């Protein structure tokens, strides 16, 4: 090995053992933001939102998601909300057709897999369930939180009260004899035609139930409608699909009487920003003026690490699991680049009472564009969880902000 190669090898070994001057990335202060795997002469800075407000999230798509929710709940900040489930009755995914000729239904059990209870997942709730037959099938491609379908004039297929706790992983509703009229008419059907014939079900919790909500796992194998029947002396059962594989959606209703939202319209975000699920409220935020000023002073800045810090101003009974950021590209909503490439965290950190979200690529893009058209913050589980949170606003004592490390 010649001398030049030896010198190069020594230099590389020295670089390999040079310590990186950074500590726990969980913090949002100073050098703690530095990416652990990168060596550079970084500078820290913070920019603050120059526009922020909360608005209604009333065009929420709810059809065919893995999780749904039913129930009623009153929140001191956000008012009253209720959620109702609509679902097809479909054939098993393995069947292309069915015949109901000579079928006599003995009983039917609608099973719903209980994923979590709200607001206290450890409590026992008295829930008054009602199941009704729909007057028309689910025929549209997409359904939104404001959509609803009329029920027919038949008596409820189920109308009763059950005690439900976390131990009740599957809630079973024994449907009445009316289910025979829904499923049996002595004909043969393709899977598509049967879904039209059977129409579907509306499932809700009636007033008089304990205030609370139940999240349902539609993808679970035990979320189903099991029908026991016989033909002559031959007894059997059939599992109809009412979860994934059958079209379904949830309908949300809000009553904001006596709340800050009662008059409608956007809510100024100087002090507080409101994130409410179930087609409630979302947050709009822009760093436009701050981005423009920084870009003018540092036109060649390279962002090594950036975090959107979102302090909590007021928490509900359950902390939302995750926040996500959405921006518009060519008129269409899309996640920010950090989420699309490597994940953004977006989770709650109890040590500092804040949510944080990695926005390194997003901020670099804003500097490249020379401004910020804004982004929306939403709750990741806003279709299936009633957990809400109020964030600190743009001018609060501990405001929402982006802390970052850059070099140039």
Short mmCIF file of C-alpha atoms in Angstrom, two decimals:
data_model
loop_
_atom_site.label_atom_id
_atom_site.label_comp_id
_atom_site.label_asym_id
_atom_site.label_seq_id
_atom_site.Cartn_x
_atom_site.Cartn_y
_atom_site.Cartn_z
CA UNK A 1 0.00 0.00 0.00
CA UNK A 2 1.48 3.38 -1.00
CA UNK A 3 1.77 6.38 1.31
CA UNK A 4 -1.10 8.33 -0.25
CA UNK A 5 -3.52 5.44 0.34
CA UNK A 6 -2.34 5.06 3.94
CA UNK A 7 -2.91 8.78 4.55
CA UNK A 8 -6.40 8.58 3.10
CA UNK A 9 -7.28 5.56 5.25
CA UNK A 10 -6.06 7.29 8.41
CA UNK A 11 -8.12 10.38 7.58
CA UNK A 12 -11.25 8.30 7.12
CA UNK A 13 -10.73 6.49 10.42
CA UNK A 14 -10.31 9.78 12.24
CA UNK A 15 -13.57 11.09 10.78
CA UNK A 16 -15.35 7.88 11.78
CA UNK A 17 -14.57 8.37 15.46
CA UNK A 18 -15.21 12.13 15.68
CA UNK A 19 -18.18 12.51 18.05
CA UNK A 20 -21.36 14.17 16.74
CA UNK A 21 -22.29 17.12 18.97
CA UNK A 22 -25.94 16.30 19.53
CA UNK A 23 -28.18 14.82 22.18
CA UNK A 24 -31.74 13.56 22.47
CA UNK A 25 -33.73 14.63 19.41
CA UNK A 26 -36.95 14.71 21.47
CA UNK A 27 -36.22 18.28 22.59
CA UNK A 28 -37.00 21.32 20.44
CA UNK A 29 -34.18 23.53 21.75
CA UNK A 30 -30.94 24.47 20.02
CA UNK A 31 -28.52 21.80 19.01
CA UNK A 32 -30.88 19.10 20.22
CA UNK A 33 -32.52 19.46 16.83
CA UNK A 34 -29.40 18.33 14.97
CA UNK A 35 -29.73 15.13 12.98
CA UNK A 36 -27.59 12.52 14.78
CA UNK A 37 -26.07 11.17 11.60
CA UNK A 38 -24.84 14.40 10.00
CA UNK A 39 -21.75 16.56 10.59
CA UNK A 40 -22.05 20.25 9.73
CA UNK A 41 -21.69 23.73 11.20
CA UNK A 42 -25.37 24.27 11.97
CA UNK A 43 -27.26 27.32 13.18
CA UNK A 44 -30.53 27.19 15.09
CA UNK A 45 -33.53 29.42 14.52
CA UNK A 46 -37.28 29.56 15.13
CA UNK A 47 -40.07 31.03 13.06
CA UNK A 48 -43.60 31.76 14.22
CA UNK A 49 -46.92 31.48 12.44
CA UNK A 50 -48.16 34.68 10.83
CA UNK A 51 -51.72 33.44 10.21
CA UNK A 52 -53.72 30.80 12.05
CA UNK A 53 -57.38 29.90 12.46
CA UNK A 54 -59.76 26.97 12.99
CA UNK A 55 -62.52 26.01 10.55
CA UNK A 56 -65.17 23.33 10.22
CA UNK A 57 -64.18 20.00 8.69
CA UNK A 58 -67.63 19.36 7.22
CA UNK A 59 -66.75 17.58 3.95
CA UNK A 60 -65.13 14.53 5.51
CA UNK A 61 -65.17 11.32 3.48
CA UNK A 62 -66.23 8.43 5.77
CA UNK A 63 -67.03 5.52 3.46
CA UNK A 64 -65.21 2.17 3.59
CA UNK A 65 -62.62 2.96 6.26
CA UNK A 66 -61.26 0.21 8.50
CA UNK A 67 -62.61 1.74 11.71
CA UNK A 68 -65.88 3.51 12.50
CA UNK A 69 -67.64 4.81 15.59
CA UNK A 70 -71.14 4.99 17.07
CA UNK A 71 -72.45 6.83 20.09
CA UNK A 72 -73.19 10.20 21.66
CA UNK A 73 -70.92 12.50 23.64
CA UNK A 74 -71.07 16.01 25.11
CA UNK A 75 -67.80 17.94 25.46
CA UNK A 76 -67.49 21.17 27.52
CA UNK A 77 -65.51 22.87 24.73
CA UNK A 78 -66.90 21.34 21.54
CA UNK A 79 -70.52 20.67 22.46
CA UNK A 80 -72.54 17.58 21.53
CA UNK A 81 -71.71 15.04 18.82
CA UNK A 82 -73.43 11.84 17.69
CA UNK A 83 -72.30 9.16 15.24
CA UNK A 84 -74.41 6.66 13.29
CA UNK A 85 -73.24 3.74 11.15
CA UNK A 86 -74.73 2.71 7.80
CA UNK A 87 -73.69 -0.57 6.18
CA UNK A 88 -74.60 -2.93 3.37
CA UNK A 89 -75.41 -6.56 4.01
CA UNK A 90 -73.11 -8.33 1.55
CA UNK A 91 -72.19 -11.90 0.77
CA UNK A 92 -69.02 -13.45 2.03
CA UNK A 93 -66.00 -12.42 -0.03
CA UNK A 94 -65.63 -16.04 -1.17
CA UNK A 95 -69.14 -16.23 -2.65
CA UNK A 96 -70.36 -14.87 -5.97
CA UNK A 97 -74.00 -15.82 -5.51
CA UNK A 98 -76.61 -17.10 -3.06
CA UNK A 99 -80.02 -18.76 -3.19
CA UNK A 100 -82.61 -18.23 -0.47
CA UNK A 101 -85.04 -20.83 -1.81
CA UNK A 102 -86.50 -22.97 1.01
CA UNK A 103 -84.29 -21.11 3.52
CA UNK A 104 -85.90 -20.67 6.94
CA UNK A 105 -84.06 -18.33 9.29
CA UNK A 106 -83.91 -19.50 12.90
CA UNK A 107 -81.97 -16.56 14.37
CA UNK A 108 -79.48 -13.87 13.43
CA UNK A 109 -76.69 -12.21 15.43
CA UNK A 110 -75.06 -8.94 14.43
CA UNK A 111 -71.54 -8.89 15.90
CA UNK A 112 -69.50 -5.69 16.25
CA UNK A 113 -65.86 -5.86 17.36
CA UNK A 114 -65.34 -3.30 20.12
CA UNK A 115 -61.95 -1.67 19.52
CA UNK A 116 -62.06 1.00 22.25
CA UNK A 117 -64.57 2.89 24.41
CA UNK A 118 -64.59 6.66 24.87
CA UNK A 119 -64.09 8.69 27.02
CA UNK A 120 -63.04 6.12 29.66
CA UNK A 121 -61.76 2.94 28.06
CA UNK A 122 -61.86 1.13 31.43
CA UNK A 123 -65.47 2.00 32.31
CA UNK A 124 -68.69 0.03 31.79
CA UNK A 125 -71.34 1.78 29.70
CA UNK A 126 -75.06 1.23 29.42
CA UNK A 127 -75.68 1.51 25.66
CA UNK A 128 -79.15 1.47 24.08
CA UNK A 129 -78.58 -0.01 20.61
CA UNK A 130 -81.02 0.33 17.74
CA UNK A 131 -80.68 -1.50 14.39
CA UNK A 132 -83.05 -0.66 11.52
CA UNK A 133 -83.38 -1.80 7.93
CA UNK A 134 -82.59 0.78 5.25
CA UNK A 135 -85.23 1.89 2.77
CA UNK A 136 -82.73 1.94 -0.09
CA UNK A 137 -79.33 0.40 -0.83
CA UNK A 138 -75.94 2.11 -0.58
CA UNK A 139 -75.57 2.92 -4.25
CA UNK A 140 -73.09 5.82 -4.33
CA UNK A 141 -69.35 5.43 -4.78
CA UNK A 142 -68.44 7.81 -1.95
CA UNK A 143 -70.22 8.84 1.24
CA UNK A 144 -69.43 11.79 3.47
CA UNK A 145 -70.06 12.63 7.12
CA UNK A 146 -73.17 14.64 6.21
CA UNK A 147 -74.80 11.80 4.21
CA UNK A 148 -77.65 9.72 5.59
CA UNK A 149 -80.09 7.09 4.25
CA UNK A 150 -83.72 6.73 5.28
CA UNK A 151 -84.88 3.61 7.11
CA UNK A 152 -88.01 1.68 6.14
CA UNK A 153 -91.22 1.52 8.13
CA UNK A 154 -90.54 -1.85 9.70
CA UNK A 155 -90.08 -2.27 13.43
CA UNK A 156 -86.45 -2.14 14.59
CA UNK A 157 -84.51 -5.31 14.02
CA UNK A 158 -82.94 -4.64 17.41
CA UNK A 159 -83.93 -2.25 20.20
CA UNK A 160 -82.30 -3.01 23.53
CA UNK A 161 -79.80 -1.97 26.19
CA UNK A 162 -76.52 -3.76 26.87
CA UNK A 163 -73.73 -3.23 29.38
CA UNK A 164 -70.48 -2.80 27.45
CA UNK A 165 -66.95 -2.71 28.86
CA UNK A 166 -63.46 -3.28 27.49
CA UNK A 167 -63.86 -6.96 28.36
CA UNK A 168 -66.66 -7.15 25.80
CA UNK A 169 -64.40 -7.42 22.79
CA UNK A 170 -67.37 -8.41 20.64
CA UNK A 171 -70.83 -6.88 21.14
CA UNK A 172 -73.55 -9.25 19.91
CA UNK A 173 -77.01 -8.00 18.99
CA UNK A 174 -79.63 -10.74 18.55
CA UNK A 175 -81.87 -9.47 15.77
CA UNK A 176 -85.60 -10.02 15.63
CA UNK A 177 -87.73 -12.10 13.27
CA UNK A 178 -87.95 -9.16 10.84
CA UNK A 179 -84.52 -10.12 9.49
CA UNK A 180 -86.28 -12.91 7.52
CA UNK A 181 -88.04 -10.31 5.38
CA UNK A 182 -84.69 -8.60 4.76
CA UNK A 183 -82.77 -11.69 3.63
CA UNK A 184 -85.20 -14.31 2.33
CA UNK A 185 -87.61 -14.24 -0.62
CA UNK A 186 -86.94 -17.61 -2.26
CA UNK A 187 -84.77 -16.26 -5.08
CA UNK A 188 -81.22 -16.63 -6.35
CA UNK A 189 -78.92 -13.60 -6.48
CA UNK A 190 -75.50 -12.59 -7.65
CA UNK A 191 -73.43 -10.85 -4.98
CA UNK A 192 -74.19 -7.44 -6.53
CA UNK A 193 -77.92 -8.08 -6.79
CA UNK A 194 -78.16 -9.42 -3.24
CA UNK A 195 -76.59 -6.24 -1.84
CA UNK A 196 -79.31 -4.26 -3.65
CA UNK A 197 -82.05 -6.58 -2.41
CA UNK A 198 -80.89 -6.65 1.22
CA UNK A 199 -80.22 -2.87 1.16
CA UNK A 200 -78.47 -2.58 4.53
CA UNK A 201 -78.62 -1.53 8.16
CA UNK A 202 -78.50 1.63 10.26
CA UNK A 203 -76.82 1.11 13.64
CA UNK A 204 -76.89 3.77 16.35
CA UNK A 205 -77.05 4.39 20.09
CA UNK A 206 -80.29 6.00 21.22
CA UNK A 207 -80.70 8.85 23.72
CA UNK A 208 -80.78 7.46 27.21
CA UNK A 209 -77.51 5.63 26.69
CA UNK A 210 -74.59 6.59 28.89
CA UNK A 211 -72.66 9.40 27.22
CA UNK A 212 -69.92 7.62 25.35
CA UNK A 213 -68.81 6.15 22.05
CA UNK A 214 -67.62 2.79 20.79
CA UNK A 215 -65.04 2.44 18.01
CA UNK A 216 -65.75 -0.56 15.77
CA UNK A 217 -63.15 -2.56 13.87
CA UNK A 218 -64.75 -3.28 10.50
CA UNK A 219 -61.81 -5.40 9.35
CA UNK A 220 -62.06 -7.89 12.21
CA UNK A 221 -63.36 -11.31 11.20
CA UNK A 222 -65.91 -11.22 14.04
CA UNK A 223 -67.58 -8.06 12.72
CA UNK A 224 -70.33 -9.82 10.77
CA UNK A 225 -73.99 -10.81 10.54
CA UNK A 226 -74.25 -14.54 11.31
CA UNK A 227 -77.57 -16.06 10.25
CA UNK A 228 -78.64 -19.48 11.50
CA UNK A 229 -81.08 -21.23 9.18
CA UNK A 230 -82.40 -24.60 8.07
CA UNK A 231 -83.64 -26.25 4.92
CA UNK A 232 -85.87 -29.20 5.80
CA UNK A 233 -83.85 -30.96 8.51
CA UNK A 234 -80.47 -29.56 7.50
CA UNK A 235 -79.29 -26.81 9.85
CA UNK A 236 -76.41 -24.45 9.10
CA UNK A 237 -75.36 -20.81 9.28
CA UNK A 238 -74.06 -18.13 6.93
CA UNK A 239 -71.78 -15.19 7.71
CA UNK A 240 -72.89 -12.08 5.84
CA UNK A 241 -70.42 -9.21 5.56
CA UNK A 242 -71.18 -5.90 7.29
CA UNK A 243 -67.62 -4.64 7.63
CA UNK A 244 -64.73 -4.49 5.18
CA UNK A 245 -65.99 -5.96 1.93
CA UNK A 246 -69.38 -4.29 2.35
CA UNK A 247 -69.88 -0.61 1.62
CA UNK A 248 -70.27 1.34 4.85
CA UNK A 249 -69.99 4.89 6.17
CA UNK A 250 -70.55 6.95 9.31
CA UNK A 251 -72.76 10.00 9.73
CA UNK A 252 -71.81 12.70 12.27
CA UNK A 253 -74.02 15.40 13.78
CA UNK A 254 -72.85 18.32 15.94
CA UNK A 255 -74.75 20.66 18.23
CA UNK A 256 -72.61 23.68 19.16
CA UNK A 257 -75.19 25.52 21.25
CA UNK A 258 -73.48 27.42 24.08
CA UNK A 259 -69.97 26.99 22.63
CA UNK A 260 -67.53 29.28 20.84
CA UNK A 261 -68.59 27.60 17.58
CA UNK A 262 -72.31 28.40 17.94
CA UNK A 263 -72.32 31.27 15.43
CA UNK A 264 -70.47 29.29 12.77
CA UNK A 265 -67.56 30.52 10.69
CA UNK A 266 -63.83 30.48 11.29
CA UNK A 267 -62.32 30.90 14.76
CA UNK A 268 -59.33 33.23 15.14
CA UNK A 269 -56.18 31.33 16.10
CA UNK A 270 -54.16 34.00 17.88
CA UNK A 271 -54.57 32.34 21.27
CA UNK A 272 -56.12 28.92 20.63
CA UNK A 273 -56.43 26.44 17.79
CA UNK A 274 -59.17 23.81 17.88
CA UNK A 275 -58.76 20.24 16.61
CA UNK A 276 -62.03 18.32 16.80
CA UNK A 277 -62.70 14.91 15.21
CA UNK A 278 -65.83 13.45 13.62
CA UNK A 279 -66.18 16.21 11.01
CA UNK A 280 -65.64 18.86 13.68
CA UNK A 281 -62.80 21.38 13.32
CA UNK A 282 -59.39 21.57 11.68
CA UNK A 283 -56.53 24.07 11.93
CA UNK A 284 -55.12 26.29 9.18
CA UNK A 285 -51.67 27.75 9.71
CA UNK A 286 -49.21 29.74 7.62
CA UNK A 287 -45.63 30.93 8.20
CA UNK A 288 -45.60 33.03 5.04
CA UNK A 289 -44.15 36.32 6.32
CA UNK A 290 -41.54 34.56 8.45
CA UNK A 291 -40.53 32.28 5.57
CA UNK A 292 -40.18 35.21 3.18
CA UNK A 293 -38.04 37.18 5.65
CA UNK A 294 -35.76 34.22 6.37
CA UNK A 295 -35.42 33.34 2.67
CA UNK A 296 -34.39 36.90 1.87
CA UNK A 297 -31.72 36.93 4.60
CA UNK A 298 -30.51 33.37 3.93
CA UNK A 299 -31.07 32.60 0.23
CA UNK A 300 -28.72 29.60 0.29
CA UNK A 301 -29.92 28.06 3.55
CA UNK A 302 -29.98 24.26 3.77
CA UNK A 303 -32.43 22.86 6.32
CA UNK A 304 -30.93 19.91 8.18
CA UNK A 305 -33.72 19.36 10.68
CA UNK A 306 -36.99 21.14 11.46
CA UNK A 307 -39.84 20.44 13.85
CA UNK A 308 -43.29 21.94 14.06
CA UNK A 309 -43.83 22.38 17.80
CA UNK A 310 -47.51 22.43 18.83
CA UNK A 311 -47.99 23.15 22.56
CA UNK A 312 -51.23 21.93 24.12
CA UNK A 313 -53.44 24.66 25.58
CA UNK A 314 -56.28 22.42 26.74
CA UNK A 315 -56.68 18.67 26.56
CA UNK A 316 -59.83 16.59 26.42
CA UNK A 317 -60.32 13.38 28.44
CA UNK A 318 -58.17 11.42 25.97
CA UNK A 319 -55.18 12.75 24.05
CA UNK A 320 -55.46 12.22 20.27
CA UNK A 321 -52.90 9.72 19.11
CA UNK A 322 -51.43 11.62 16.17
CA UNK A 323 -51.69 14.86 14.19
CA UNK A 324 -50.95 15.07 10.47
CA UNK A 325 -50.33 18.00 8.12
CA UNK A 326 -51.98 18.43 4.73
CA UNK A 327 -51.18 20.92 1.99
CA UNK A 328 -52.67 21.62 -1.42
CA UNK A 329 -50.87 20.77 -4.65
CA UNK A 330 -52.64 21.69 -7.89
CA UNK A 331 -55.90 22.04 -6.00
CA UNK A 332 -55.66 18.58 -4.40
CA UNK A 333 -54.96 17.72 -0.76
CA UNK A 334 -51.75 15.81 -0.08
CA UNK A 335 -49.62 15.09 2.96
CA UNK A 336 -46.50 17.18 3.45
CA UNK A 337 -43.33 15.72 1.93
CA UNK A 338 -41.89 14.55 5.26
CA UNK A 339 -44.82 12.21 5.82
CA UNK A 340 -44.71 10.87 2.28
CA UNK A 341 -41.00 10.04 2.51
CA UNK A 342 -40.07 8.97 6.02
CA UNK A 343 -42.79 9.68 8.57
CA UNK A 344 -43.30 12.79 10.65
CA UNK A 345 -43.92 11.68 14.22
CA UNK A 346 -46.87 13.99 14.92
CA UNK A 347 -47.40 12.43 18.34
CA UNK A 348 -47.92 13.82 21.82
CA UNK A 349 -44.90 14.27 24.08
CA UNK A 350 -45.98 14.41 27.70
CA UNK A 351 -42.59 15.66 28.97
CA UNK A 352 -43.20 19.04 27.35
CA UNK A 353 -46.99 18.88 26.90
CA UNK A 354 -46.79 19.34 23.15
CA UNK A 355 -47.18 17.56 19.83
CA UNK A 356 -44.25 17.67 17.45
CA UNK A 357 -43.97 16.98 13.75
CA UNK A 358 -40.87 16.70 11.59
CA UNK A 359 -41.12 19.25 8.76
CA UNK A 360 -37.54 19.41 7.41
CA UNK A 361 -38.39 18.73 3.78
CA UNK A 362 -41.52 20.86 3.99
CA UNK A 363 -39.64 23.89 5.30
CA UNK A 364 -36.90 23.48 2.68
CA UNK A 365 -39.60 23.49 0.03
CA UNK A 366 -41.15 26.66 1.44
CA UNK A 367 -37.77 28.42 1.31
CA UNK A 368 -37.28 27.23 -2.26
CA UNK A 369 -40.72 28.59 -3.19
CA UNK A 370 -40.09 31.83 -1.30
CA UNK A 371 -43.34 31.72 0.68
CA UNK A 372 -45.93 29.61 2.46
CA UNK A 373 -49.42 29.05 1.05
CA UNK A 374 -50.35 27.37 4.34
CA UNK A 375 -51.19 23.90 5.56
CA UNK A 376 -53.95 22.21 7.52
CA UNK A 377 -53.53 20.24 10.73
CA UNK A 378 -55.99 17.41 11.27
CA UNK A 379 -56.41 14.50 13.66
CA UNK A 380 -55.19 11.28 12.11
CA UNK A 381 -58.05 9.24 13.64
CA UNK A 382 -60.75 11.87 13.14
CA UNK A 383 -63.17 9.34 11.55
CA UNK A 384 -63.02 6.78 14.35
CA UNK A 385 -62.07 8.48 17.63
CA UNK A 386 -63.79 11.25 19.60
CA UNK A 387 -60.52 12.47 21.19
CA UNK A 388 -59.96 16.23 20.72
CA UNK A 389 -57.34 18.80 21.69
CA UNK A 390 -56.88 22.58 21.82
CA UNK A 391 -53.45 23.85 20.73
CA UNK A 392 -51.72 27.10 21.63
CA UNK A 393 -52.28 29.80 19.01
CA UNK A 394 -49.89 31.91 16.98
CA UNK A 395 -49.64 34.67 19.61
CA UNK A 396 -49.97 32.63 22.81
CA UNK A 397 -47.32 32.83 25.51
CA UNK A 398 -45.98 29.47 24.33
CA UNK A 399 -46.98 29.62 20.66
CA UNK A 400 -47.08 27.12 17.84
CA UNK A 401 -43.78 27.43 15.89
CA UNK A 402 -41.14 25.78 13.73
CA UNK A 403 -37.71 25.26 15.32
CA UNK A 404 -34.95 24.26 12.93
CA UNK A 405 -31.23 23.83 12.25
CA UNK A 406 -29.70 25.09 9.01
CA UNK A 407 -26.39 25.82 7.38
CA UNK A 408 -25.38 27.97 4.42
#
